[in-house]
XYZ file of C-alpha atoms in Angstrom:
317
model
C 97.232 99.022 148.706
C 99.959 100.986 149.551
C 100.830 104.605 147.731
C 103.646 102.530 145.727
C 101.190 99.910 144.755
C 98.347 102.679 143.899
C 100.532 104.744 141.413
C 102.302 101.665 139.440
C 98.304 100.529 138.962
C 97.287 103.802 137.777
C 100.258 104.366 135.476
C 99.762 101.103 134.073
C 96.147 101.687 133.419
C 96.744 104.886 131.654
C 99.549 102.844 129.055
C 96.642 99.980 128.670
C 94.370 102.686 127.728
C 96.465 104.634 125.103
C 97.469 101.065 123.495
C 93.659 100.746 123.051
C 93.533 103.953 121.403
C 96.497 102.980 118.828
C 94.320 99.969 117.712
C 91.178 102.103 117.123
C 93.272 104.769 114.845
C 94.535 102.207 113.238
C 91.495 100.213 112.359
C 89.614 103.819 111.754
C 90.260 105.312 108.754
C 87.655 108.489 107.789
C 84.250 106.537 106.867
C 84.199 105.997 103.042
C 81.178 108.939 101.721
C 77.847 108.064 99.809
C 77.045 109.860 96.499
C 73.612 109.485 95.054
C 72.661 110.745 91.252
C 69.454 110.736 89.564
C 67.979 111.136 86.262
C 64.984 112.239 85.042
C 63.168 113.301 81.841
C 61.429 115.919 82.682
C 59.044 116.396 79.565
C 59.509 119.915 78.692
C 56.157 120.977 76.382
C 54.195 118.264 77.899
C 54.691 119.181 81.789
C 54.244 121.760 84.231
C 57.592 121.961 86.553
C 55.857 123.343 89.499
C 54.041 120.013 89.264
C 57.643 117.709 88.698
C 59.039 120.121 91.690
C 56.568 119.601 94.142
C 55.371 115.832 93.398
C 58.225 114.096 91.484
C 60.997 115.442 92.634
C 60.788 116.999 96.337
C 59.452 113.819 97.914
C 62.930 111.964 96.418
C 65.218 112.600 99.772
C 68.705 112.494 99.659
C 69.718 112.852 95.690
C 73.258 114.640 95.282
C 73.074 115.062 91.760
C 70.159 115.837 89.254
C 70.852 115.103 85.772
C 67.624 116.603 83.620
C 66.980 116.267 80.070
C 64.127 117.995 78.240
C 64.464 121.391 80.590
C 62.677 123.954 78.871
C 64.634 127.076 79.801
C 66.442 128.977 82.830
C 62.847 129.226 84.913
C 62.312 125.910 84.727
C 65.933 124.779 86.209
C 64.838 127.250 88.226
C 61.641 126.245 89.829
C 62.879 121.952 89.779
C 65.834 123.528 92.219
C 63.513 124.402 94.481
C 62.466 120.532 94.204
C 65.014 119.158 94.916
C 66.155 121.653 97.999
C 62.877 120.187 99.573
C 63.542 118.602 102.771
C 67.191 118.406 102.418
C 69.551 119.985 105.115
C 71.896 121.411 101.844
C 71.357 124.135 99.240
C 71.521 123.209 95.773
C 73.124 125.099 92.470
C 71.974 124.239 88.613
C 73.946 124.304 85.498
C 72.126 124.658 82.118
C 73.261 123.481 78.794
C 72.571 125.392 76.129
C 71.707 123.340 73.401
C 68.535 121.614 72.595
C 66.215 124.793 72.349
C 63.358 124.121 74.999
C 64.528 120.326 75.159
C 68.034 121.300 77.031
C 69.768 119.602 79.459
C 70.704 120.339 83.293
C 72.153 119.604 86.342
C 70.950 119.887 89.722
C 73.890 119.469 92.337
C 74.136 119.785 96.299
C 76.486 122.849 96.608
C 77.326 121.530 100.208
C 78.678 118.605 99.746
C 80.179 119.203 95.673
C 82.219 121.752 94.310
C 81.702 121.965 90.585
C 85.216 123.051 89.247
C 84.109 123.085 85.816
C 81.373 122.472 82.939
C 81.804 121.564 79.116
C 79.226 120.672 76.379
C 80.652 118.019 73.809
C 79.620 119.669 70.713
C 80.804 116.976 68.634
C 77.363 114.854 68.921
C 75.268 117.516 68.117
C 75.262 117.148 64.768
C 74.168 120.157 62.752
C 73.107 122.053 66.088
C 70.010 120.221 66.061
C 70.067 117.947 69.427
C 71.645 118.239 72.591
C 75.725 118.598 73.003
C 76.609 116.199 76.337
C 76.841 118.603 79.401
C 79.487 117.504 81.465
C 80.595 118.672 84.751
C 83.788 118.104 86.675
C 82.918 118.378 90.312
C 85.137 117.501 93.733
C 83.734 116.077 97.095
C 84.247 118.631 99.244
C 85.135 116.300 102.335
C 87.688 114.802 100.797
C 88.900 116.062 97.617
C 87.947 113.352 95.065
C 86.962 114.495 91.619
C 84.722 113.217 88.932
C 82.875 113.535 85.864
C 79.251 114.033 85.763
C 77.937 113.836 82.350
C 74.000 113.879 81.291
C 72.718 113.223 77.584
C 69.385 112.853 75.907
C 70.494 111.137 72.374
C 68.285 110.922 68.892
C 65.226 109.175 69.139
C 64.041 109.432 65.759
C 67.475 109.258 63.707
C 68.449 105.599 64.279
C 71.978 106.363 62.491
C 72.419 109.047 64.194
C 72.066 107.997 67.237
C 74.152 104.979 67.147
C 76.990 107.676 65.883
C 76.735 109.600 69.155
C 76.937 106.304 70.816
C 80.327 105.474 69.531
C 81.745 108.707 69.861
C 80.563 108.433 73.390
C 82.667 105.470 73.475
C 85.836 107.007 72.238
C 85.486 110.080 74.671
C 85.260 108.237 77.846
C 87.814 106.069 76.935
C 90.458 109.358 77.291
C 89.346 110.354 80.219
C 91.651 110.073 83.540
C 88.662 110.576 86.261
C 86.120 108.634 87.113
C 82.891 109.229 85.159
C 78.988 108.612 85.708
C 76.876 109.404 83.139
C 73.123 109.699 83.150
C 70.298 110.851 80.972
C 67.815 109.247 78.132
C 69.807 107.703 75.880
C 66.491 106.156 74.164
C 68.527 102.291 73.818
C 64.637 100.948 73.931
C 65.967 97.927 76.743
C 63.187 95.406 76.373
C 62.140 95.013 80.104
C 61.589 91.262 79.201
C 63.859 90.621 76.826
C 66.747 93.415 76.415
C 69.451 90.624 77.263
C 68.256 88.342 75.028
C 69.366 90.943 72.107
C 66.087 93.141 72.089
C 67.332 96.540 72.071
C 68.928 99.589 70.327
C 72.561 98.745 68.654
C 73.609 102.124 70.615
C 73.496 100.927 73.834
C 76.027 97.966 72.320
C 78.338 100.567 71.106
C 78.255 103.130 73.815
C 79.582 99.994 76.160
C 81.483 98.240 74.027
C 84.784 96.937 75.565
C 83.236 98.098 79.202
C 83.872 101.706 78.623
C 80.717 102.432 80.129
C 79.291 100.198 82.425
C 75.379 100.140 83.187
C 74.473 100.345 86.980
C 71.763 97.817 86.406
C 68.299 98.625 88.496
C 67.075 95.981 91.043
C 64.513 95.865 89.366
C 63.831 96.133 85.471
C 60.942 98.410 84.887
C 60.034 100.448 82.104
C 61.351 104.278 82.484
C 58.828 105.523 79.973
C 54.899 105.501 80.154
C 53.543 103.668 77.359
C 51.269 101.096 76.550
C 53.132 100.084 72.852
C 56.573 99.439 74.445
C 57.971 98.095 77.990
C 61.703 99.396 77.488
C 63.926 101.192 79.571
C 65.146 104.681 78.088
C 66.879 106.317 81.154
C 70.303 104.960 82.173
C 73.171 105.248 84.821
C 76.191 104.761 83.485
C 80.009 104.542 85.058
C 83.366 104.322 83.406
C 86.995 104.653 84.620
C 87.197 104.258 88.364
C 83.829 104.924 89.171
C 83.275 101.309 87.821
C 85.403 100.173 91.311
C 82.904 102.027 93.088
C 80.080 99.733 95.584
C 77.007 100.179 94.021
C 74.630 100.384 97.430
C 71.623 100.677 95.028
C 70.164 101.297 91.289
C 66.386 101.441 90.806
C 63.704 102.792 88.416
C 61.369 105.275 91.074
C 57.891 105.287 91.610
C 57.757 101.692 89.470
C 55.210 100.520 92.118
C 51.822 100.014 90.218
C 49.800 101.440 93.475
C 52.040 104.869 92.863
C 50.010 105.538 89.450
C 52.668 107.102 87.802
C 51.750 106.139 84.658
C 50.141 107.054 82.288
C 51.003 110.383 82.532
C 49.294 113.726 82.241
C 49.728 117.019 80.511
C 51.634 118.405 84.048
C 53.553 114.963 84.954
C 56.597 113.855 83.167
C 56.575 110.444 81.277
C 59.372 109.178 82.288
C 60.170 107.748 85.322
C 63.291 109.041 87.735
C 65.860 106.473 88.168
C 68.354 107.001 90.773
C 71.848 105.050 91.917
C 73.543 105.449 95.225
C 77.889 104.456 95.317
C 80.021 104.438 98.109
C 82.885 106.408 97.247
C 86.494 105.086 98.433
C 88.343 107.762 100.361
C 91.608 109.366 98.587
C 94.615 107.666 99.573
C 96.522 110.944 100.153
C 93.540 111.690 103.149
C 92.883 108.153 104.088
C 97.103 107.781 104.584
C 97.267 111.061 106.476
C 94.348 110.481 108.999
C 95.814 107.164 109.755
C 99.652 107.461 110.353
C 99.560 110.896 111.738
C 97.707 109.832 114.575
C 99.070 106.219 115.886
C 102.301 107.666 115.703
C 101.515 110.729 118.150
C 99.552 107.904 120.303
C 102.334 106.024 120.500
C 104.829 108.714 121.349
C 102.224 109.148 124.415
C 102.478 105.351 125.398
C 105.899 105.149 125.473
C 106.245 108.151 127.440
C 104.228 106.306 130.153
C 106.310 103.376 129.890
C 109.304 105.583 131.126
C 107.405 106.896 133.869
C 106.383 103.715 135.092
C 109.775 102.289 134.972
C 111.010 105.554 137.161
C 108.303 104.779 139.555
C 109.487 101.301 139.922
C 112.827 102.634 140.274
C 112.372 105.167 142.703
């Protein structure tokens, strides 16, 4: 091949390449990024949290989010950060609620990949100061600027009334909301395991979803998040509302629900309730998903057509 032959080949293969390149940053937007949230009544009174830190909660991998109920104070957020900094690559930062006395309510939230912007406790269902207000925290992905609403609750158990009240305020709060929300925590609806569909369970969890405010991120698997041998209900929920209810659900179970774990029954340093934990796949922003992928075809293509001049003036010349 002569030298004429050699450089029209080589020019050409250079445009082939960059018009593969287009097609990649055009089919490549940033991938879309995982969240994972957990919930967990932690017992406070009937546990030790050295105990929940070291053998309920560290071996759970990859949990972005902690929402706790029954905390008993500051050491106990505390030592259960510790847990659930075990074996991940991030460090973790806890918010504590303030209501509840030694029953409060926390959060538990990889620093790394969150930004909490801000917290709030909904005073409004915490009638006479005797429960827990809803903590709720507003946090932003970090990688990509999407914000959200955490929010964790532990409702009445005994106060049947009461509870269903909370429930329907609930309700009316989410609904004037603008982000997404995901709400977790004990919200003691007593789902039958068997038989919740069929009617058999607490009027609150009716009213907390009624019209589809909140939607329940269903486990795989329906298995009783509280040790006892009188009822087979499910206590713990995760819950999503807004635009979080667009998000994929990748998974939703009830932890250590095998029968060979032993979880239950419980002890005087275990919790009674089992963890239950939901993983989404978040959608990227539009403002960062529309940046990353007009920016760069356009400077590819600048590039390509650029070649296609030179390797007309080398056919020229």
């Amino acid at each position: 091949m002569n030298s004429f032959g050699q450089v029209r080949v080589g020019v050409i293969k250079s445009a082939l390449v960059l018009v593969s390149s287009i097609g990649v940053g055009m089919g490549q937007a940033a991938s879309a990024e995982d969240l994972t949230v957990a919930s967990f009544n932690v017992e406070s009174g009937g546990a030790d949290a050295v105990v929940i830190a070291t053998q309920q909660i560290g071996p759970l991998d990859g949990v972005d989010i902690w929402g706790l109920s029954e905390v008993q104070n500051q050491a106990w957020v505390e030592v259960l950060e510790t847990g659930a900094e075990a074996g991940e690559a991030a460090g973790f930062d806890s918010i504590l609620g303030t209501t509840g006395g030694g029953d409060r309510l926390a959060v538990l939230y990889n620093s790394s990949l969150l930004e909490a912007i801000r917290y709030e406790e909904l005073d409004e269902i915490n009638f006479g100061g005797n429960v827990r207000a809803a903590l709720v925290v507003q946090f932003r992905l970090r990688q990509t600027g999407e914000e959200f609403l955490f929010m964790v609750n532990h409702l009445y158990r005994t106060e049947t009334e009461q509870r269903h009240e909370q429930a329907q305020l609930l309700n009316a709060w989410v609904q004037e909301q603008s982000l997404p929300v995901v709400a977790v925590g004990d919200y003691n609806f007593d789902f039958d395991v068997v038989d919740g569909d069929q009617g058999d369970r607490d009027e609150g969890f009716d009213l907390f979803t009624q019209n589809e405010a909140f939607v329940w991120i269903r486990p795989n698997n329906l298995v009783a998040t509280f040790c006892s041998t009188q009822y087979n209900s499910i206590l713990d929920f995760v819950f999503v509302a807004n635009a979080a209810k667009n998000w994929a659900v990748k998974s939703s179970e009830v932890l250590f629900a095998d029968p060979a774990s032993n979880y239950c029954p419980d002890d005087d340093t275990t919790s009674d309730h089992r963890p239950i934990a939901a993983t989404f796949q978040l959608p990227q922003s539009g403002q960062s998903t529309g940046e990353t992928t007009s920016a760069q075809p356009m400077s590819l293509l600048q590039q390509v057509l650029q070649a296609i001049v030179s390797l007309v003036k080398s056919l020229q010349s």
